[in-house]
Amino acid sequence: MALVLASAANVQPDTALAQALRDYEAVLSNDQRSRLHSHRGSVPNAAAAINLTTEIDQENNGRMGRGVGPRFITFLESLQQFSSVLDTFVSSNPQMAALVWGGVKLALLAVKNVTSYFDKLSMLFMSIGRTSPRFNQFGLLYSTSPGLQKALCDYYAVIVHLCKHVIEFTQKPAFSQISSAFLKPFDVEFAPFQGQLQSLSQAIRDETSLAANRAQEQEFQLQAFERREASKERSLLSVFRDRTAQEQEETQRWRLDAKSRKLKETRRTFLDALSAYDHQTAWKQARKQCLIGTSTWIQHTQSFIDWLRRSSSASLWCTGKLGSGKTVSAACVVTHLMTEVSSNDVISFFFCRYDDPFSLKARTIIGSLLRQLLNDLPVVTFVKLDQQASDDILDVDQIVDLFESTLPRVRQYFIVVDGLDECDESETKDFFKAIKRLLQIPELRIKFYCSGRPNLVTLVSPRLRPDWHIMTDSTEATTDINHFIDITLEQCLEDGDLRLGDPALILTIQNSLRRGAQG
């Protein structure tokens, strides 16, 4: 049994993944191989998933209607999380994480112009994303569990093989692509990959549970060992000396593992105390409503450009009546910031929902924003924060104090909030009181973007006046709305949702919609 365990311990967890990458690279053209290698040394950061989905839609701008990029977002986020930890337990090939990300990106961009195939592929990845492993499931345990490391690598090895299959499809002549789709439907073609991924998802869950039990058992044994040391109950017989040395060596390793888990647990506990609210869902839903080529007018206004360029803290408000596109535009502002600003800048956002009372509380909003801004700081930072904070639930003022004392001054912080007019007046006032404090912190550069209905300005202007103010009934917004109407009508005609006996009626409908839009 000892020989079996020793053999298993010598197996690298990334063996299957390394082979998958070799197989993938073998089918690439010279140009594709060069593009894949260009990703070496650049492990994707937290904004990489947003950047890639935006790039997919930008390169697919001939497509009408809503972009498909958001369908990939959940899967790409899980891939980015895996890539960020892969380097910590794979030493044989430090470039592997970058190559996995680059391989997926290469496959998606290679097939983007094969519309029907790409649509089905995007739906497949959206389905995969629902069950793909998330960092909050394995984050505390992966570093000390070879079994979990292997299961994660095996899972993404299948992803790489799937992407290899996509690349091979794009290399076929157009006639062969059509005949392949006819002879072997997409669902049948990719069913084996889905089956493997489902099995490996379960394996990851099993290994996570096993690693958690093992960590708990090590904690118990470590406590027992330390109790024996404290009571000086040690055997003096020479026959046990080797065993004692070995036990001490193993105990030291357990201590290091326990310390690592403790640091990670402290970080997670502190962040959860700030906010456990899911701030991403509302933003993703708003982003999905954006039609390609629309809702970007704000980024081209002089007010937005000046707000972005200011070297000190500043606020920009966008106001308009109900249904004028403020929320979708705010979602696009978030995407624009993630793709355009410096990687050293930090972006946070919150979209209030009228049907979710918890999202309409100032404490929820401020807590979520700070959690996002603190998220990528070193783990040791949270030990200090945990010592500073009391056991009580942090209120809004205490959270603002943490903003002031913790956020590094060398970075720039963006805060985007939409829908505050849905909050009660008292909650809105508490929120803007906190934001005003933040904007006044010396040397801390905070860019605050807020969108809502016009009454919001009246309510909070005594407390905080914006540096710039954009309204959705502006000329730029009207041009964007007209473009939205044109795209939507064209899509309805193409899909058969709108049938006209007289083709000339489309102009009458178009003009009526434009006149009735009014921003």
Short mmCIF file of C-alpha atoms in Angstrom, two decimals:
data_model
loop_
_atom_site.label_atom_id
_atom_site.label_comp_id
_atom_site.label_asym_id
_atom_site.label_seq_id
_atom_site.Cartn_x
_atom_site.Cartn_y
_atom_site.Cartn_z
CA MET A 1 0.00 0.00 0.00
CA ALA A 2 2.85 2.39 0.84
CA LEU A 3 4.35 1.83 -2.61
CA VAL A 4 1.01 2.63 -4.26
CA LEU A 5 0.68 5.84 -2.25
CA ALA A 6 4.23 6.84 -3.03
CA SER A 7 3.63 6.25 -6.73
CA ALA A 8 0.44 8.29 -6.67
CA ALA A 9 2.20 11.12 -4.88
CA ASN A 10 4.79 11.31 -7.69
CA VAL A 11 2.13 11.75 -10.38
CA GLN A 12 1.91 15.40 -11.38
CA PRO A 13 -1.66 16.75 -11.11
CA ASP A 14 -1.32 18.51 -14.45
CA THR A 15 -0.33 15.47 -16.54
CA ALA A 16 -3.60 15.26 -18.49
CA LEU A 17 -3.77 19.03 -18.92
CA ALA A 18 -0.21 19.24 -20.23
CA GLN A 19 -0.95 16.49 -22.77
CA ALA A 20 -4.18 18.20 -23.82
CA LEU A 21 -2.27 21.41 -24.49
CA ARG A 22 0.31 19.51 -26.60
CA ASP A 23 -2.50 17.88 -28.62
CA TYR A 24 -4.20 21.25 -29.05
CA GLU A 25 -1.04 22.96 -30.25
CA ALA A 26 -0.38 20.16 -32.74
CA VAL A 27 -3.50 21.01 -34.81
CA LEU A 28 -2.86 24.77 -34.97
CA SER A 29 -1.59 26.62 -37.99
CA ASN A 30 1.67 28.53 -37.64
CA ASP A 31 -0.24 31.80 -37.25
CA GLN A 32 -2.55 30.31 -34.60
CA ARG A 33 0.39 28.80 -32.75
CA SER A 34 2.09 32.18 -32.71
CA ARG A 35 -1.05 33.83 -31.29
CA LEU A 36 -1.32 31.13 -28.63
CA HIS A 37 2.29 31.64 -27.57
CA SER A 38 1.71 35.39 -27.32
CA HIS A 39 -0.31 34.67 -24.16
CA ARG A 40 2.69 33.18 -22.35
CA GLY A 41 3.58 35.03 -19.19
CA SER A 42 0.21 36.80 -18.91
CA VAL A 43 -2.10 34.98 -16.51
CA PRO A 44 -5.60 36.47 -16.93
CA ASN A 45 -6.68 38.95 -14.27
CA ALA A 46 -10.17 39.44 -12.83
CA ALA A 47 -11.26 41.66 -15.75
CA ALA A 48 -10.14 39.17 -18.40
CA ALA A 49 -13.54 37.49 -18.71
CA ILE A 50 -15.28 40.81 -19.35
CA ASN A 51 -12.59 41.86 -21.81
CA LEU A 52 -12.92 38.65 -23.81
CA THR A 53 -16.73 38.73 -24.00
CA THR A 54 -16.53 42.36 -25.12
CA GLU A 55 -13.94 41.47 -27.75
CA ILE A 56 -16.16 38.64 -29.02
CA ASP A 57 -19.07 41.01 -29.58
CA GLN A 58 -16.88 43.76 -31.05
CA GLU A 59 -15.36 41.38 -33.60
CA ASN A 60 -18.82 40.04 -34.35
CA ASN A 61 -20.30 43.50 -34.95
CA GLY A 62 -21.92 42.45 -38.21
CA ARG A 63 -24.41 40.51 -36.14
CA MET A 64 -27.74 42.15 -35.35
CA GLY A 65 -29.51 42.04 -32.02
CA ARG A 66 -28.06 41.32 -28.61
CA GLY A 67 -24.48 40.16 -28.27
CA VAL A 68 -23.70 36.57 -27.35
CA GLY A 69 -20.57 37.45 -25.38
CA PRO A 70 -22.42 37.46 -22.02
CA ARG A 71 -23.32 33.79 -22.54
CA PHE A 72 -19.67 32.91 -21.95
CA ILE A 73 -19.14 35.08 -18.89
CA THR A 74 -19.86 32.56 -16.10
CA PHE A 75 -17.64 29.89 -17.65
CA LEU A 76 -14.85 32.38 -18.36
CA GLU A 77 -14.96 33.63 -14.78
CA SER A 78 -14.46 30.08 -13.49
CA LEU A 79 -11.62 29.55 -15.99
CA GLN A 80 -9.96 32.78 -14.85
CA GLN A 81 -10.22 31.68 -11.22
CA PHE A 82 -8.63 28.33 -12.08
CA SER A 83 -5.87 30.04 -14.07
CA SER A 84 -5.08 32.31 -11.13
CA VAL A 85 -4.43 29.34 -8.82
CA LEU A 86 -2.90 26.87 -11.30
CA ASP A 87 0.56 28.42 -11.01
CA THR A 88 0.49 27.90 -7.24
CA PHE A 89 0.55 24.11 -7.49
CA VAL A 90 2.10 23.46 -10.92
CA SER A 91 5.83 24.13 -11.05
CA SER A 92 6.75 22.06 -14.10
CA ASN A 93 5.26 24.57 -16.55
CA PRO A 94 4.65 28.03 -15.12
CA GLN A 95 3.16 29.15 -18.46
CA MET A 96 0.40 26.55 -18.42
CA ALA A 97 -2.29 28.83 -16.93
CA ALA A 98 -1.74 31.44 -19.64
CA LEU A 99 -1.83 28.78 -22.37
CA VAL A 100 -5.12 27.32 -21.14
CA TRP A 101 -6.74 30.75 -21.20
CA GLY A 102 -5.14 31.58 -24.56
CA GLY A 103 -6.32 28.29 -26.05
CA VAL A 104 -9.94 28.92 -25.11
CA LYS A 105 -9.78 32.51 -26.39
CA LEU A 106 -8.23 31.40 -29.68
CA ALA A 107 -10.97 28.81 -30.29
CA LEU A 108 -13.83 31.20 -29.52
CA LEU A 109 -12.50 33.95 -31.78
CA ALA A 110 -11.69 31.47 -34.56
CA VAL A 111 -15.29 30.26 -34.86
CA LYS A 112 -17.13 33.54 -34.20
CA ASN A 113 -18.04 34.11 -37.86
CA VAL A 114 -19.69 30.71 -38.34
CA THR A 115 -22.97 32.08 -37.02
CA SER A 116 -25.13 29.01 -36.45
CA TYR A 117 -22.24 26.96 -35.03
CA PHE A 118 -21.11 29.82 -32.82
CA ASP A 119 -24.63 30.36 -31.46
CA LYS A 120 -24.83 26.70 -30.45
CA LEU A 121 -21.32 26.82 -29.00
CA SER A 122 -22.21 29.87 -26.91
CA MET A 123 -25.25 28.04 -25.53
CA LEU A 124 -23.04 25.03 -24.74
CA PHE A 125 -20.58 27.18 -22.78
CA MET A 126 -23.44 28.89 -20.99
CA SER A 127 -24.62 25.43 -19.89
CA ILE A 128 -21.09 24.39 -18.88
CA GLY A 129 -20.73 27.59 -16.87
CA ARG A 130 -23.65 26.62 -14.62
CA THR A 131 -21.72 23.65 -13.21
CA SER A 132 -18.10 24.73 -13.69
CA PRO A 133 -16.00 24.75 -10.48
CA ARG A 134 -15.92 28.04 -8.59
CA PHE A 135 -13.15 29.38 -6.39
CA ASN A 136 -15.41 29.65 -3.35
CA GLN A 137 -15.85 25.87 -3.53
CA PHE A 138 -12.17 24.87 -3.60
CA GLY A 139 -10.29 28.05 -2.66
CA LEU A 140 -9.35 27.08 0.90
CA LEU A 141 -8.33 23.52 0.08
CA TYR A 142 -6.69 23.19 -3.34
CA SER A 143 -3.15 24.07 -2.23
CA THR A 144 -2.89 21.06 0.10
CA SER A 145 -4.90 18.49 -1.86
CA PRO A 146 -3.18 16.74 -4.80
CA GLY A 147 -6.43 14.90 -5.53
CA LEU A 148 -8.36 18.15 -5.88
CA GLN A 149 -5.58 19.67 -7.96
CA LYS A 150 -5.69 16.69 -10.34
CA ALA A 151 -9.49 16.78 -10.63
CA LEU A 152 -9.38 20.49 -11.52
CA CYS A 153 -6.63 19.96 -14.10
CA ASP A 154 -8.49 16.98 -15.61
CA TYR A 155 -11.65 19.08 -15.91
CA TYR A 156 -9.89 21.82 -17.86
CA ALA A 157 -8.03 19.24 -19.92
CA VAL A 158 -11.45 18.25 -21.31
CA ILE A 159 -12.15 21.95 -21.99
CA VAL A 160 -8.91 22.16 -23.97
CA HIS A 161 -9.85 19.02 -25.96
CA LEU A 162 -13.25 20.61 -26.67
CA CYS A 163 -11.54 23.74 -27.96
CA LYS A 164 -9.23 21.60 -30.11
CA HIS A 165 -12.36 20.06 -31.65
CA VAL A 166 -13.66 23.57 -32.41
CA ILE A 167 -10.37 24.55 -34.08
CA GLU A 168 -10.49 21.41 -36.24
CA PHE A 169 -14.02 22.33 -37.33
CA THR A 170 -12.89 25.79 -38.47
CA GLN A 171 -10.13 24.22 -40.56
CA LYS A 172 -12.62 22.28 -42.67
CA PRO A 173 -13.80 23.66 -46.03
CA ALA A 174 -17.22 25.32 -45.95
CA PHE A 175 -18.88 22.35 -47.69
CA SER A 176 -17.43 19.93 -45.14
CA GLN A 177 -18.67 22.14 -42.30
CA ILE A 178 -22.21 22.02 -43.69
CA SER A 179 -22.16 18.27 -44.34
CA SER A 180 -20.69 17.60 -40.88
CA ALA A 181 -23.52 19.55 -39.28
CA PHE A 182 -26.04 17.55 -41.29
CA LEU A 183 -24.51 14.12 -40.66
CA LYS A 184 -23.70 14.70 -37.00
CA PRO A 185 -25.86 17.28 -35.18
CA PHE A 186 -24.10 19.65 -32.79
CA ASP A 187 -25.69 18.15 -29.65
CA VAL A 188 -24.54 14.65 -30.62
CA GLU A 189 -21.07 15.90 -31.56
CA PHE A 190 -20.42 17.51 -28.18
CA ALA A 191 -22.32 15.08 -25.94
CA PRO A 192 -19.13 13.14 -24.98
CA PHE A 193 -17.45 16.35 -23.77
CA GLN A 194 -20.50 17.28 -21.70
CA GLY A 195 -20.62 13.81 -20.16
CA GLN A 196 -16.95 13.96 -19.17
CA LEU A 197 -17.33 17.45 -17.71
CA GLN A 198 -20.32 16.39 -15.63
CA SER A 199 -18.39 13.40 -14.25
CA LEU A 200 -15.36 15.55 -13.46
CA SER A 201 -17.54 18.20 -11.81
CA GLN A 202 -18.74 15.50 -9.45
CA ALA A 203 -15.14 14.34 -8.94
CA ILE A 204 -14.15 17.90 -7.96
CA ARG A 205 -17.00 18.03 -5.45
CA ASP A 206 -15.95 14.66 -4.02
CA GLU A 207 -12.29 15.69 -3.76
CA THR A 208 -13.32 18.99 -2.14
CA SER A 209 -15.31 17.10 0.49
CA LEU A 210 -12.44 14.66 1.04
CA ALA A 211 -9.93 17.51 1.36
CA ALA A 212 -12.18 19.28 3.88
CA ASN A 213 -12.44 16.11 5.99
CA ARG A 214 -8.69 15.57 5.76
CA ALA A 215 -7.99 19.16 6.82
CA GLN A 216 -10.31 18.76 9.80
CA GLU A 217 -8.60 15.52 10.81
CA GLN A 218 -5.18 17.19 10.57
CA GLU A 219 -6.44 19.99 12.81
CA PHE A 220 -7.52 17.44 15.43
CA GLN A 221 -4.19 15.60 15.25
CA LEU A 222 -2.25 18.86 15.39
CA GLN A 223 -4.15 19.95 18.49
CA ALA A 224 -3.49 16.56 20.11
CA PHE A 225 0.22 16.77 19.29
CA GLU A 226 0.49 20.27 20.72
CA ARG A 227 -1.27 19.18 23.89
CA ARG A 228 1.30 16.39 24.31
CA GLU A 229 4.11 18.88 23.75
CA ALA A 230 2.64 21.29 26.27
CA SER A 231 2.44 18.56 28.93
CA LYS A 232 5.94 17.32 28.00
CA GLU A 233 4.65 13.78 27.43
CA ARG A 234 7.42 12.54 25.16
CA SER A 235 8.84 9.07 24.87
CA LEU A 236 12.54 8.81 25.73
CA LEU A 237 13.03 5.35 24.26
CA SER A 238 15.52 5.37 21.39
CA VAL A 239 13.37 2.97 19.39
CA PHE A 240 10.84 5.81 18.99
CA ARG A 241 13.32 8.57 18.15
CA ASP A 242 13.01 8.19 14.37
CA ARG A 243 9.25 8.07 14.61
CA THR A 244 9.23 11.23 16.74
CA ALA A 245 11.39 13.12 14.23
CA GLN A 246 9.15 12.04 11.38
CA GLU A 247 6.07 13.00 13.38
CA GLN A 248 7.53 16.43 14.10
CA GLU A 249 8.32 16.99 10.44
CA GLU A 250 4.79 16.04 9.43
CA THR A 251 3.34 18.18 12.20
CA GLN A 252 5.32 21.18 10.98
CA ARG A 253 3.88 20.69 7.51
CA TRP A 254 0.38 20.48 9.00
CA ARG A 255 1.05 23.71 10.89
CA LEU A 256 1.97 25.48 7.65
CA ASP A 257 -1.11 24.08 5.88
CA ALA A 258 -3.34 25.12 8.78
CA LYS A 259 -1.83 28.63 8.78
CA SER A 260 -2.46 28.97 5.05
CA ARG A 261 -6.07 27.85 5.43
CA LYS A 262 -6.52 30.19 8.39
CA LEU A 263 -5.31 33.18 6.39
CA LYS A 264 -7.66 32.36 3.53
CA GLU A 265 -10.54 31.73 5.93
CA THR A 266 -9.91 35.08 7.66
CA ARG A 267 -10.02 36.82 4.30
CA ARG A 268 -13.24 35.12 3.25
CA THR A 269 -14.93 35.68 6.61
CA PHE A 270 -14.05 39.37 6.60
CA LEU A 271 -15.23 39.90 3.04
CA ASP A 272 -18.47 38.03 3.77
CA ALA A 273 -18.98 40.27 6.81
CA LEU A 274 -18.78 43.27 4.49
CA SER A 275 -21.20 41.79 1.99
CA ALA A 276 -22.40 38.41 0.76
CA TYR A 277 -24.74 40.04 -1.75
CA ASP A 278 -24.56 38.84 -5.36
CA HIS A 279 -23.85 42.13 -7.14
CA GLN A 280 -23.06 40.55 -10.50
CA THR A 281 -26.43 39.06 -11.50
CA ALA A 282 -28.26 42.37 -11.94
CA TRP A 283 -25.35 43.78 -13.95
CA LYS A 284 -25.18 40.69 -16.18
CA GLN A 285 -28.92 40.86 -16.82
CA ALA A 286 -28.66 44.53 -17.79
CA ARG A 287 -25.69 43.85 -20.03
CA LYS A 288 -27.59 41.14 -21.89
CA GLN A 289 -30.20 43.73 -22.89
CA CYS A 290 -27.62 45.75 -24.80
CA LEU A 291 -27.87 45.48 -28.60
CA ILE A 292 -24.58 45.46 -30.47
CA GLY A 293 -23.70 48.99 -31.51
CA THR A 294 -25.96 50.72 -28.96
CA SER A 295 -25.83 52.07 -25.38
CA THR A 296 -22.29 53.39 -25.75
CA TRP A 297 -23.19 57.02 -26.39
CA ILE A 298 -22.31 58.11 -22.84
CA GLN A 299 -18.68 57.09 -23.27
CA HIS A 300 -18.39 59.51 -26.20
CA THR A 301 -19.74 62.58 -24.41
CA GLN A 302 -17.27 65.27 -23.37
CA SER A 303 -18.58 65.08 -19.81
CA PHE A 304 -17.67 61.39 -19.53
CA ILE A 305 -14.27 61.94 -21.12
CA ASP A 306 -13.48 64.82 -18.72
CA TRP A 307 -14.70 62.78 -15.73
CA LEU A 308 -12.49 59.89 -16.75
CA ARG A 309 -9.43 62.08 -17.26
CA ARG A 310 -9.64 64.09 -14.04
CA SER A 311 -6.69 63.29 -11.80
CA SER A 312 -8.66 63.71 -8.56
CA SER A 313 -11.96 62.39 -7.20
CA ALA A 314 -15.02 63.33 -9.26
CA SER A 315 -18.70 62.49 -9.72
CA LEU A 316 -20.77 62.08 -12.87
CA TRP A 317 -24.53 61.64 -12.91
CA CYS A 318 -26.76 60.38 -15.67
CA THR A 319 -30.47 61.07 -15.26
CA GLY A 320 -33.53 60.29 -17.35
CA LYS A 321 -37.09 59.19 -17.08
CA LEU A 322 -38.22 55.59 -16.49
CA GLY A 323 -37.39 53.33 -19.45
CA SER A 324 -34.89 55.67 -21.09
CA GLY A 325 -32.05 53.12 -21.00
CA LYS A 326 -30.13 54.35 -17.95
CA THR A 327 -29.55 50.89 -16.49
CA VAL A 328 -28.36 49.32 -19.75
CA SER A 329 -26.09 52.33 -20.34
CA ALA A 330 -24.68 52.00 -16.81
CA ALA A 331 -23.96 48.32 -17.47
CA CYS A 332 -22.09 49.34 -20.61
CA VAL A 333 -20.14 51.95 -18.62
CA VAL A 334 -18.95 49.16 -16.31
CA THR A 335 -17.88 47.07 -19.31
CA HIS A 336 -16.11 50.08 -20.86
CA LEU A 337 -14.17 50.78 -17.66
CA MET A 338 -13.13 47.14 -17.31
CA THR A 339 -11.76 47.06 -20.84
CA GLU A 340 -10.27 50.55 -21.12
CA VAL A 341 -8.82 51.76 -17.82
CA SER A 342 -5.46 50.76 -16.35
CA SER A 343 -5.13 47.26 -14.91
CA ASN A 344 -4.00 48.95 -11.69
CA ASP A 345 -7.39 50.67 -11.35
CA VAL A 346 -10.17 48.97 -9.39
CA ILE A 347 -13.81 48.93 -10.51
CA SER A 348 -16.85 48.31 -8.35
CA PHE A 349 -20.53 48.51 -9.22
CA PHE A 350 -23.99 47.97 -7.81
CA PHE A 351 -27.39 47.82 -9.53
CA CYS A 352 -30.36 48.32 -7.21
CA ARG A 353 -33.40 46.15 -7.94
CA TYR A 354 -36.91 47.30 -7.15
CA ASP A 355 -37.95 43.66 -6.55
CA ASP A 356 -35.13 42.94 -4.07
CA PRO A 357 -35.57 44.95 -0.84
CA PHE A 358 -32.12 43.91 0.41
CA SER A 359 -30.50 45.66 -2.58
CA LEU A 360 -32.21 48.92 -1.60
CA LYS A 361 -30.34 49.30 1.71
CA ALA A 362 -27.42 51.72 2.02
CA ARG A 363 -25.51 49.16 4.13
CA THR A 364 -25.87 46.51 1.40
CA ILE A 365 -24.68 48.86 -1.34
CA ILE A 366 -21.70 50.33 0.54
CA GLY A 367 -20.66 46.92 1.90
CA SER A 368 -20.73 45.36 -1.56
CA LEU A 369 -18.72 48.20 -3.09
CA LEU A 370 -15.98 47.96 -0.45
CA ARG A 371 -15.80 44.19 -0.80
CA GLN A 372 -15.16 44.57 -4.52
CA LEU A 373 -12.50 47.23 -3.96
CA LEU A 374 -10.67 45.14 -1.34
CA ASN A 375 -10.97 41.83 -3.14
CA ASP A 376 -7.53 41.68 -4.76
CA LEU A 377 -5.48 42.96 -1.81
CA PRO A 378 -2.92 40.57 -0.23
CA VAL A 379 -4.27 38.00 2.23
CA VAL A 380 -2.25 39.46 5.12
CA THR A 381 -4.20 42.72 4.74
CA PHE A 382 -7.31 40.97 6.01
CA VAL A 383 -5.57 39.76 9.16
CA LYS A 384 -4.91 43.39 10.09
CA LEU A 385 -8.46 44.38 9.16
CA ASP A 386 -9.88 41.54 11.21
CA GLN A 387 -7.92 42.76 14.22
CA GLN A 388 -9.15 46.34 13.70
CA ALA A 389 -12.82 45.43 13.30
CA SER A 390 -15.00 44.44 16.23
CA ASP A 391 -17.18 41.34 16.31
CA ASP A 392 -20.25 43.52 15.71
CA ILE A 393 -21.72 43.90 12.25
CA LEU A 394 -20.03 46.84 10.55
CA ASP A 395 -22.32 49.81 9.94
CA VAL A 396 -22.02 52.29 7.07
CA ASP A 397 -19.74 54.71 8.94
CA GLN A 398 -17.38 51.91 9.99
CA ILE A 399 -17.19 50.70 6.40
CA VAL A 400 -16.28 54.19 5.21
CA ASP A 401 -13.57 54.26 7.89
CA LEU A 402 -12.19 51.05 6.39
CA PHE A 403 -12.23 52.66 2.95
CA GLU A 404 -10.14 55.51 4.27
CA SER A 405 -7.65 53.44 6.26
CA THR A 406 -7.14 50.51 3.90
CA LEU A 407 -7.32 51.44 0.21
CA PRO A 408 -3.86 52.12 -1.27
CA ARG A 409 -3.48 55.71 -2.48
CA VAL A 410 -1.50 54.69 -5.58
CA ARG A 411 -4.60 53.27 -7.28
CA GLN A 412 -7.72 54.83 -8.79
CA TYR A 413 -11.15 53.54 -7.76
CA PHE A 414 -14.29 53.56 -9.89
CA ILE A 415 -17.76 53.22 -8.36
CA VAL A 416 -20.80 52.77 -10.62
CA VAL A 417 -24.26 52.70 -9.02
CA ASP A 418 -27.64 52.52 -10.75
CA GLY A 419 -31.21 52.67 -9.50
CA LEU A 420 -30.82 54.57 -6.22
CA ASP A 421 -34.17 56.24 -6.88
CA GLU A 422 -35.74 52.87 -6.02
CA CYS A 423 -34.45 53.18 -2.43
CA ASP A 424 -36.32 54.81 0.44
CA GLU A 425 -35.38 58.43 0.97
CA SER A 426 -33.58 57.69 4.25
CA GLU A 427 -31.47 54.95 2.63
CA THR A 428 -30.61 57.23 -0.28
CA LYS A 429 -29.50 60.00 2.07
CA ASP A 430 -27.35 57.55 4.10
CA PHE A 431 -25.71 56.32 0.93
CA PHE A 432 -24.87 59.78 -0.39
CA LYS A 433 -23.60 60.85 3.02
CA ALA A 434 -21.11 57.97 2.80
CA ILE A 435 -20.16 58.74 -0.82
CA LYS A 436 -19.55 62.39 0.04
CA ARG A 437 -17.12 61.31 2.78
CA LEU A 438 -15.30 59.05 0.34
CA LEU A 439 -14.96 61.75 -2.30
CA GLN A 440 -13.46 64.08 0.31
CA ILE A 441 -10.74 61.69 1.53
CA PRO A 442 -7.38 63.34 0.76
CA GLU A 443 -5.20 61.66 -1.89
CA LEU A 444 -7.77 58.92 -2.52
CA ARG A 445 -8.90 59.08 -6.16
CA ILE A 446 -12.51 57.92 -6.47
CA LYS A 447 -14.56 58.28 -9.65
CA PHE A 448 -18.26 58.00 -8.86
CA TYR A 449 -20.88 57.38 -11.59
CA CYS A 450 -24.55 57.41 -10.64
CA SER A 451 -27.63 56.92 -12.83
CA GLY A 452 -31.26 57.41 -11.86
CA ARG A 453 -34.42 59.41 -12.43
CA PRO A 454 -34.37 63.24 -12.30
CA ASN A 455 -35.90 63.43 -8.81
CA LEU A 456 -32.65 61.94 -7.47
CA VAL A 457 -30.85 65.20 -8.20
CA THR A 458 -33.39 67.20 -6.23
CA LEU A 459 -33.18 64.82 -3.30
CA VAL A 460 -29.42 64.71 -2.84
CA SER A 461 -28.14 67.96 -4.36
CA PRO A 462 -27.92 69.66 -0.94
CA ARG A 463 -25.52 66.89 0.12
CA LEU A 464 -23.60 66.19 -3.06
CA ARG A 465 -23.53 68.11 -6.31
CA PRO A 466 -22.18 66.26 -9.35
CA ASP A 467 -19.15 67.57 -11.19
CA TRP A 468 -20.81 66.57 -14.47
CA HIS A 469 -24.41 65.79 -15.37
CA ILE A 470 -25.64 63.92 -18.47
CA MET A 471 -29.31 63.58 -19.41
CA THR A 472 -30.84 60.86 -21.57
CA ASP A 473 -32.82 63.36 -23.66
CA SER A 474 -29.59 64.73 -25.13
CA THR A 475 -28.82 64.67 -28.85
CA GLU A 476 -26.33 61.82 -28.38
CA ALA A 477 -28.91 59.70 -26.60
CA THR A 478 -31.54 60.37 -29.27
CA THR A 479 -29.16 59.18 -31.99
CA ASP A 480 -28.50 56.02 -29.98
CA ILE A 481 -32.22 55.38 -29.48
CA ASN A 482 -32.86 55.79 -33.22
CA HIS A 483 -30.15 53.25 -33.93
CA PHE A 484 -31.71 50.91 -31.36
CA ILE A 485 -35.11 51.22 -33.07
CA ASP A 486 -33.63 50.51 -36.50
CA ILE A 487 -31.77 47.40 -35.32
CA THR A 488 -34.76 46.06 -33.40
CA LEU A 489 -37.18 46.51 -36.34
CA GLU A 490 -34.74 44.87 -38.73
CA GLN A 491 -34.29 41.94 -36.34
CA CYS A 492 -38.09 41.55 -35.95
CA LEU A 493 -38.53 41.44 -39.72
CA GLU A 494 -35.74 38.93 -40.15
CA ASP A 495 -37.01 36.65 -37.38
CA GLY A 496 -40.57 36.80 -38.62
CA ASP A 497 -41.87 38.45 -35.44
CA LEU A 498 -43.13 41.38 -37.52
CA ARG A 499 -45.07 40.69 -40.74
CA LEU A 500 -46.20 43.53 -42.98
CA GLY A 501 -48.49 43.37 -46.00
CA ASP A 502 -47.13 46.70 -47.23
CA PRO A 503 -43.30 47.01 -46.88
CA ALA A 504 -43.67 50.80 -46.79
CA LEU A 505 -45.35 50.51 -43.38
CA ILE A 506 -41.96 49.89 -41.80
CA LEU A 507 -41.09 53.57 -42.32
CA THR A 508 -44.32 54.67 -40.64
CA ILE A 509 -43.61 52.37 -37.67
CA GLN A 510 -40.02 53.60 -37.49
CA ASN A 511 -41.01 57.28 -37.48
CA SER A 512 -43.75 56.71 -34.89
CA LEU A 513 -41.33 54.97 -32.54
CA ARG A 514 -38.76 57.71 -32.93
CA ARG A 515 -41.28 60.46 -32.22
CA GLY A 516 -42.71 58.60 -29.23
CA ALA A 517 -39.37 57.67 -27.66
CA GLN A 518 -38.65 61.13 -26.22
CA GLY A 519 -35.40 59.99 -24.65
#
